[in-house]
């Protein structure tokens, strides 16, 4: 667009600032609004030196609308004001001509969250592969570099981590530990295999989990017990809540 500007000035004013190579005017968005006495004055270029011209110019009230997206927890500053919440904010600043610059900020605050749930414990005998779900997101980064929404936990378990991003680069992360506890492999031996009524036999529970505890049908809690009566005996081995039972 073109704007025609008519300037009236007094000869003494012009003579004071010769040579004048260019007049620079600040025109508002309406294209009008001559400054009143004592109002804003135009800026001019006099021999490559910026001076304030002595004549009246056009007052500029610049209007600008800015849309800004940011993540929750960030700050957006306009002039002396800082904003942290979604909303529309108007600030009046001074531009380089000394005129009002009215800025309208349309601020959108985004957030994303991910929750893999609490830590989980399973016994190996009953374990069915667990699927971790990170929910809706634009980008996924799992601990092994995979990039899907879900992650399948095999029979080994472990600690799993995911970081998610939305379309605006906002992120959140979470981790979860899936513990798979081994059920004991248990069997009982008898020594000797045959014994007389007046002689005792030793029953021993064998497991592959060294920290297992034992409970016999006789109430005893040691790995081995001595028996003098023929009959039916059983033992339960407990490895951190995961059990196995055998009998003889």
XYZ file of C-alpha atoms in Angstrom:
248
model
C 0.000 0.000 0.000
C 1.037 3.597 -0.617
C 0.380 6.580 1.621
C 0.718 10.186 0.513
C 1.922 12.460 3.297
C 1.667 16.262 3.109
C 3.998 18.062 5.490
C 3.881 21.767 6.300
C 6.970 23.214 7.909
C 8.529 26.583 8.485
C 11.613 27.618 6.560
C 13.728 28.307 9.667
C 13.039 24.764 10.848
C 14.227 23.338 7.571
C 17.316 25.519 7.465
C 18.405 24.324 10.879
C 18.626 20.724 9.689
C 19.839 20.885 6.116
C 20.691 18.793 4.239
C 17.696 16.526 4.828
C 17.904 13.381 2.723
C 14.879 11.469 3.932
C 11.816 11.895 6.053
C 10.782 8.802 8.028
C 7.195 8.816 9.263
C 5.460 6.464 11.658
C 1.970 5.817 10.313
C -0.604 3.993 12.413
C -2.616 1.062 11.204
C -5.527 3.328 10.324
C -3.298 5.513 8.168
C -4.142 8.738 9.960
C -3.795 10.558 13.255
C -1.730 13.746 13.080
C 0.028 14.350 16.355
C -1.073 17.260 18.472
C 1.165 19.838 20.065
C 3.518 18.070 22.414
C 2.709 14.690 20.866
C 5.033 12.166 19.273
C 7.283 13.506 16.532
C 8.612 11.826 13.443
C 12.162 10.617 13.138
C 14.285 11.693 10.181
C 17.613 10.858 8.652
C 19.835 13.929 8.386
C 23.183 13.189 6.770
C 23.017 9.645 8.135
C 22.528 10.934 11.672
C 19.192 10.218 13.325
C 17.641 13.374 14.771
C 14.208 14.326 16.002
C 12.720 16.669 13.420
C 11.213 19.916 14.776
C 7.927 19.639 12.849
C 4.875 17.674 13.736
C 4.601 14.202 12.286
C 2.144 11.341 12.363
C 1.668 9.437 15.598
C 1.994 5.680 15.267
C 0.112 3.298 17.494
C 1.432 -0.073 16.304
C -0.780 -3.084 16.855
C 0.548 -6.605 16.838
C -1.000 -9.946 17.717
C 1.302 -12.779 18.646
C 0.317 -16.415 19.135
C 2.709 -18.329 21.341
C 2.723 -21.960 22.450
C 4.723 -23.066 25.456
C 4.937 -25.907 27.939
C 3.535 -25.950 31.450
C 6.114 -24.569 33.858
C 7.623 -22.184 31.297
C 7.224 -18.400 31.356
C 6.382 -15.902 28.645
C 7.478 -12.302 29.173
C 6.229 -9.172 27.395
C 7.822 -5.980 28.666
C 7.583 -6.067 32.430
C 4.845 -8.706 32.542
C 5.347 -12.449 32.804
C 2.610 -14.948 31.962
C 2.328 -18.644 32.792
C -1.279 -19.534 31.964
C -3.331 -19.896 28.807
C -5.099 -16.655 27.909
C -5.110 -13.473 25.843
C -3.040 -10.618 27.235
C -2.627 -7.025 26.037
C 0.485 -4.969 26.808
C 1.378 -1.423 25.778
C 5.044 -0.858 25.050
C 7.053 1.962 23.460
C 8.434 1.336 19.986
C 11.680 2.784 18.693
C 9.878 5.947 17.626
C 8.698 6.510 21.168
C 5.144 5.677 20.183
C 2.778 3.169 21.702
C 3.165 -0.405 20.525
C 0.151 -2.446 21.604
C 0.872 -6.159 21.709
C -1.842 -8.761 22.100
C -0.446 -12.131 23.127
C -2.536 -15.226 22.606
C -0.837 -17.681 24.898
C -1.430 -21.417 24.880
C 0.113 -23.497 27.659
C 0.428 -27.195 26.885
C 1.201 -30.162 29.080
C 1.496 -33.905 28.664
C 1.683 -36.626 31.274
C 2.557 -40.296 31.292
C 1.881 -42.852 34.018
C 3.125 -46.419 33.755
C 1.476 -47.309 37.038
C 2.974 -48.668 40.260
C 5.799 -51.185 40.441
C 4.621 -54.744 39.845
C 5.619 -58.153 41.255
C 4.808 -61.568 39.811
C 5.710 -65.165 40.494
C 7.373 -66.807 37.532
C 4.954 -69.755 37.529
C 1.922 -67.479 37.098
C 3.458 -64.720 35.006
C 1.686 -63.601 31.841
C 3.657 -60.992 29.807
C 2.659 -57.477 30.844
C 2.104 -54.673 28.332
C 3.095 -51.193 29.507
C 1.061 -48.401 27.895
C 2.381 -44.833 27.742
C -0.915 -43.313 26.558
C -1.444 -40.818 23.738
C 1.602 -38.830 22.621
C 3.344 -37.617 19.484
C 6.732 -39.210 20.206
C 7.801 -42.074 22.490
C 11.310 -42.877 23.710
C 11.650 -46.149 25.681
C 14.779 -47.224 27.536
C 15.816 -49.551 24.698
C 15.257 -46.965 21.942
C 11.910 -48.313 20.786
C 9.308 -45.746 19.803
C 5.880 -47.356 20.181
C 3.043 -46.490 22.510
C 3.314 -49.853 24.295
C 6.142 -52.040 25.553
C 5.945 -55.790 26.195
C 7.721 -57.041 29.328
C 9.157 -60.537 28.937
C 9.699 -63.146 31.654
C 12.904 -61.486 32.879
C 11.187 -58.302 34.069
C 13.328 -55.282 34.913
C 13.094 -51.502 35.189
C 11.444 -49.709 32.279
C 11.486 -46.019 31.359
C 9.637 -43.921 28.802
C 9.715 -40.250 27.816
C 6.845 -38.828 25.792
C 6.451 -35.616 23.779
C 3.427 -33.774 22.436
C 3.207 -31.813 19.181
C 4.659 -28.708 20.851
C 7.760 -30.382 22.271
C 6.418 -30.615 25.809
C 7.513 -33.773 27.571
C 7.007 -35.992 30.576
C 8.583 -39.244 31.728
C 7.895 -42.158 34.018
C 9.456 -45.444 35.022
C 8.232 -48.703 36.489
C 9.885 -51.844 37.828
C 8.424 -55.230 36.985
C 9.889 -57.900 39.262
C 9.572 -61.576 38.342
C 10.196 -63.805 41.361
C 11.177 -67.366 40.707
C 9.052 -70.130 42.122
C 11.271 -72.727 43.792
C 11.910 -76.015 42.038
C 11.382 -78.379 44.950
C 11.836 -82.069 45.588
C 12.292 -84.310 48.705
C 14.800 -87.083 49.294
C 14.708 -89.766 52.022
C 17.755 -91.296 53.638
C 17.672 -94.223 53.975
C 14.928 -95.106 51.568
C 13.871 -98.071 53.757
C 14.106 -98.037 57.532
C 12.993 -100.102 60.465
C 10.463 -98.881 62.973
C 13.171 -98.395 65.558
C 15.344 -96.320 63.213
C 14.641 -92.800 61.943
C 14.897 -91.547 58.392
C 15.950 -88.077 57.268
C 13.776 -86.174 54.829
C 15.486 -83.301 52.999
C 13.883 -80.593 50.869
C 15.987 -79.458 47.895
C 15.380 -76.143 46.073
C 17.135 -74.001 43.477
C 16.464 -70.763 45.350
C 18.960 -70.377 48.195
C 16.877 -67.866 50.175
C 13.760 -70.028 50.346
C 12.176 -70.864 53.658
C 10.481 -74.191 54.527
C 7.399 -75.377 56.323
C 6.866 -79.104 56.802
C 3.549 -80.770 57.520
C 5.025 -81.596 60.930
C 5.405 -77.850 61.639
C 9.185 -77.921 61.377
C 10.932 -75.197 59.342
C 14.366 -76.672 58.664
C 15.427 -78.036 55.255
C 15.787 -81.529 56.751
C 13.716 -83.363 59.338
C 14.000 -86.766 61.023
C 10.953 -89.027 61.010
C 10.380 -92.300 62.851
C 6.855 -93.053 61.741
C 5.877 -94.155 58.264
C 3.338 -91.941 56.636
C 2.693 -89.012 54.351
C 4.918 -85.927 54.690
C 4.852 -82.666 52.718
C 6.885 -79.468 52.631
C 6.295 -76.008 51.165
C 9.201 -73.854 50.053
C 8.639 -70.076 49.975
C 10.820 -67.742 47.922
C 9.709 -64.164 48.694
C 6.047 -65.093 48.457
C 6.337 -67.499 45.526
C 5.902 -71.075 46.642
C 6.229 -74.695 45.638
C 5.037 -77.817 47.464
C 6.220 -81.447 47.344
C 5.333 -84.570 49.324
C 6.645 -88.005 50.070
